[in-house]
Short mmCIF file of C-alpha atoms in Angstrom, two decimals:
data_model
loop_
_atom_site.label_atom_id
_atom_site.label_comp_id
_atom_site.label_asym_id
_atom_site.label_seq_id
_atom_site.Cartn_x
_atom_site.Cartn_y
_atom_site.Cartn_z
CA MET A 13 -4.69 -16.99 11.33
CA GLU A 14 -3.87 -13.42 10.65
CA GLU A 15 -1.21 -12.63 7.95
CA LEU A 16 1.45 -9.93 9.14
CA VAL A 17 3.99 -7.63 7.70
CA GLU A 18 6.68 -7.76 10.31
CA GLN A 19 8.50 -4.82 9.04
CA ALA A 20 6.52 -1.98 7.12
CA VAL A 21 7.35 0.91 5.25
CA GLN A 22 4.64 3.01 7.07
CA ASP A 23 6.09 2.33 10.24
CA TYR A 24 9.03 4.48 9.40
CA TYR A 25 7.09 7.69 7.92
CA GLY A 26 7.73 10.75 9.77
CA GLU A 27 4.89 11.79 12.14
CA GLU A 28 3.81 14.65 9.96
CA ILE A 29 2.99 12.47 6.94
CA ALA A 30 1.72 9.24 8.68
CA TRP A 31 -2.04 10.36 8.81
CA CYS A 32 -3.41 8.78 5.51
CA TYR A 33 -6.79 7.03 6.35
CA GLY A 34 -5.55 3.97 4.42
CA CYS A 35 -2.20 3.34 5.57
CA GLY A 36 -1.32 6.17 8.32
CA ARG A 37 -0.42 4.54 11.49
CA LEU A 38 -1.31 7.87 13.28
CA ASN A 39 -4.84 7.75 11.96
CA GLU A 40 -7.08 6.33 14.87
CA LYS A 41 -9.86 5.50 12.62
CA GLY A 42 -7.85 4.24 9.43
CA HIS A 43 -7.34 1.06 7.98
CA HIS A 44 -3.52 0.84 9.00
CA PHE A 45 -2.58 -1.01 5.82
CA ARG A 46 1.28 -1.92 6.22
CA THR A 47 3.33 -2.81 3.25
CA GLY A 48 6.61 -4.73 3.30
CA TRP A 49 8.84 -7.08 1.24
CA LEU A 50 7.11 -10.36 -0.07
CA THR A 51 10.32 -11.45 -1.73
CA PRO A 52 13.29 -9.07 -0.92
CA GLU A 53 13.56 -6.38 -3.37
CA GLU A 54 11.10 -7.86 -5.75
CA LYS A 55 7.45 -7.97 -4.76
CA THR A 56 5.99 -6.29 -1.89
CA VAL A 57 2.77 -7.52 -0.04
CA THR A 58 0.10 -5.89 2.21
CA TYR A 59 -2.54 -8.10 4.02
CA TYR A 60 -5.93 -6.89 5.56
CA GLN A 61 -8.93 -8.18 7.02
CA PRO A 62 -12.11 -6.38 5.70
CA LYS A 63 -14.27 -5.26 8.52
CA PRO A 64 -18.16 -5.69 8.68
CA GLU A 65 -18.69 -1.97 7.73
CA HIS A 66 -16.76 -2.80 4.45
CA THR A 67 -19.81 -4.73 3.02
CA ALA A 68 -21.13 -4.04 -0.53
CA ILE A 69 -23.92 -6.58 -0.40
CA PRO A 70 -24.05 -9.10 2.39
CA GLY A 71 -20.96 -11.48 2.16
CA PHE A 72 -18.88 -9.30 -0.36
CA VAL A 73 -16.40 -6.25 0.40
CA TYR A 74 -17.30 -3.03 -1.66
CA GLY A 75 -14.90 -1.83 -4.40
CA GLY A 76 -13.94 1.39 -2.37
CA LEU A 77 -12.12 -0.49 0.09
CA LEU A 78 -10.11 -2.52 -2.67
CA ALA A 79 -9.48 0.92 -4.41
CA SER A 80 -7.94 2.21 -1.34
CA PHE A 81 -6.02 -1.05 -0.81
CA VAL A 82 -4.41 -0.88 -4.11
CA ASP A 83 -3.55 2.85 -3.75
CA CYS A 84 -1.89 2.46 -0.14
CA HIS A 85 -0.23 -0.62 -1.19
CA SER A 86 1.10 0.91 -4.26
CA THR A 87 2.42 3.99 -2.64
CA GLY A 88 3.90 2.02 -0.11
CA SER A 89 5.65 -0.35 -2.44
CA ALA A 90 7.07 2.75 -4.43
CA SER A 91 8.49 4.17 -1.30
CA LEU A 92 9.93 0.81 -0.42
CA ALA A 93 11.80 0.41 -3.74
CA LEU A 94 13.27 3.72 -3.82
CA HIS A 95 14.16 3.64 -0.10
CA TYR A 96 16.19 0.18 -1.46
CA LYS A 97 17.42 1.83 -4.63
CA ASN A 98 18.94 4.70 -2.42
CA GLY A 99 20.98 2.10 -0.57
CA HIS A 100 18.80 1.85 2.58
CA GLU A 101 16.88 -0.80 4.55
CA LEU A 102 13.81 -0.25 6.65
CA GLY A 103 14.91 0.50 10.22
CA ASP A 104 18.54 1.89 9.19
CA GLY A 105 17.70 5.13 10.66
CA THR A 106 16.64 6.73 7.35
CA GLU A 107 13.31 7.98 6.91
CA PRO A 108 11.59 6.33 3.61
CA PRO A 109 10.39 8.49 0.75
CA ARG A 110 6.76 9.32 0.92
CA PHE A 111 4.87 8.91 -2.19
CA VAL A 112 1.32 10.45 -3.49
CA THR A 113 -1.02 8.95 -6.23
CA GLY A 114 -0.49 10.42 -9.55
CA SER A 115 -3.08 7.86 -11.11
CA LEU A 116 -5.19 4.99 -9.93
CA HIS A 117 -6.66 2.38 -12.20
CA VAL A 118 -8.36 -0.64 -10.71
CA ASP A 119 -9.92 -3.51 -12.35
CA PHE A 120 -12.43 -5.47 -10.48
CA LEU A 121 -12.20 -9.42 -11.52
CA GLN A 122 -14.88 -10.86 -9.43
CA PRO A 123 -16.73 -10.33 -6.07
CA THR A 124 -14.58 -10.12 -3.15
CA PRO A 125 -15.64 -12.41 -0.22
CA GLN A 126 -15.97 -10.84 3.17
CA ASN A 127 -14.54 -12.81 5.68
CA VAL A 128 -11.18 -13.62 3.89
CA ILE A 129 -7.83 -12.04 4.54
CA LEU A 130 -7.05 -9.76 1.55
CA LYS A 131 -3.51 -9.87 -0.02
CA ALA A 132 -1.85 -7.34 -2.19
CA ILE A 133 1.12 -8.28 -4.24
CA GLY A 134 2.76 -5.44 -5.96
CA MET A 135 5.71 -5.20 -8.59
CA VAL A 136 7.33 -1.80 -8.96
CA GLU A 137 9.02 -0.14 -11.78
CA GLU A 138 10.89 3.01 -12.10
CA ILE A 139 9.57 4.98 -14.98
CA HIS A 140 11.01 8.62 -14.14
CA PRO A 141 13.15 9.53 -11.09
CA LYS A 142 10.10 11.10 -9.28
CA LYS A 143 7.39 8.54 -10.97
CA TRP A 144 7.17 4.72 -10.19
CA LYS A 145 4.55 2.53 -11.61
CA VAL A 146 3.14 -0.27 -9.38
CA LEU A 147 1.17 -3.31 -10.58
CA THR A 148 -0.85 -4.73 -7.69
CA GLU A 149 -2.95 -7.92 -7.73
CA VAL A 150 -5.45 -8.39 -4.86
CA TYR A 151 -6.63 -11.76 -3.56
CA ALA A 152 -9.12 -13.22 -1.04
CA GLY A 153 -7.43 -16.16 -0.03
CA ASP A 154 -6.40 -17.75 -3.63
CA ILE A 155 -8.98 -16.11 -5.70
CA PRO A 156 -7.78 -13.09 -7.64
CA CYS A 157 -10.48 -10.33 -7.08
CA ALA A 158 -8.67 -7.07 -8.40
CA LYS A 159 -5.83 -5.67 -10.11
CA GLY A 160 -4.75 -2.19 -10.36
CA GLU A 161 -2.11 0.27 -11.63
CA VAL A 162 -0.70 3.37 -9.64
CA VAL A 163 1.54 5.64 -10.87
CA ALA A 164 3.18 6.88 -7.56
CA VAL A 165 4.69 10.57 -7.54
CA ILE A 166 7.46 11.35 -4.93
CA MET A 167 5.86 13.80 -2.52
CA PRO A 168 6.96 17.13 -3.26
CA ALA A 169 9.06 19.11 -0.44
CA THR A 170 6.64 22.06 -0.68
CA PHE A 171 3.79 19.70 0.01
CA LEU A 172 3.85 20.14 3.98
CA LYS A 173 4.82 23.66 3.75
CA ASN A 174 1.34 24.47 1.97
CA LYS A 175 -0.76 23.18 4.73
#
């Protein structure tokens, strides 16, 4: 049975910023990670089923996928948290803020089995009005496989003007 996030923050990003390989809904070849609330306004969650091409060695997922999973889950989590702090809910007609990665740190705890749905659980902490720290744990079923810390930074308005 595949786990689902009913309402994902990535579903509400504007079209000009919905192209990330990890979480962009408009990137046809991307992973399409989708982040939502696990427990309202406390913990976030993203699920993903690794594909055969995500193999490190037969039967196990390569670490780059896990790093991407932590990264996109964390920036989406920061977006959810700030959107909520600003008095909004997903689907209320207000576009959530978009975050980019300021720093990414991942610890790999043990090999990650290939044929199991991955689950990222995040906790978000504001450390500056423009920076949020997200602590993420990745599980394959009940097995803790990785943990990460991301400092997510609100995407500067000038970002889109410079493309």
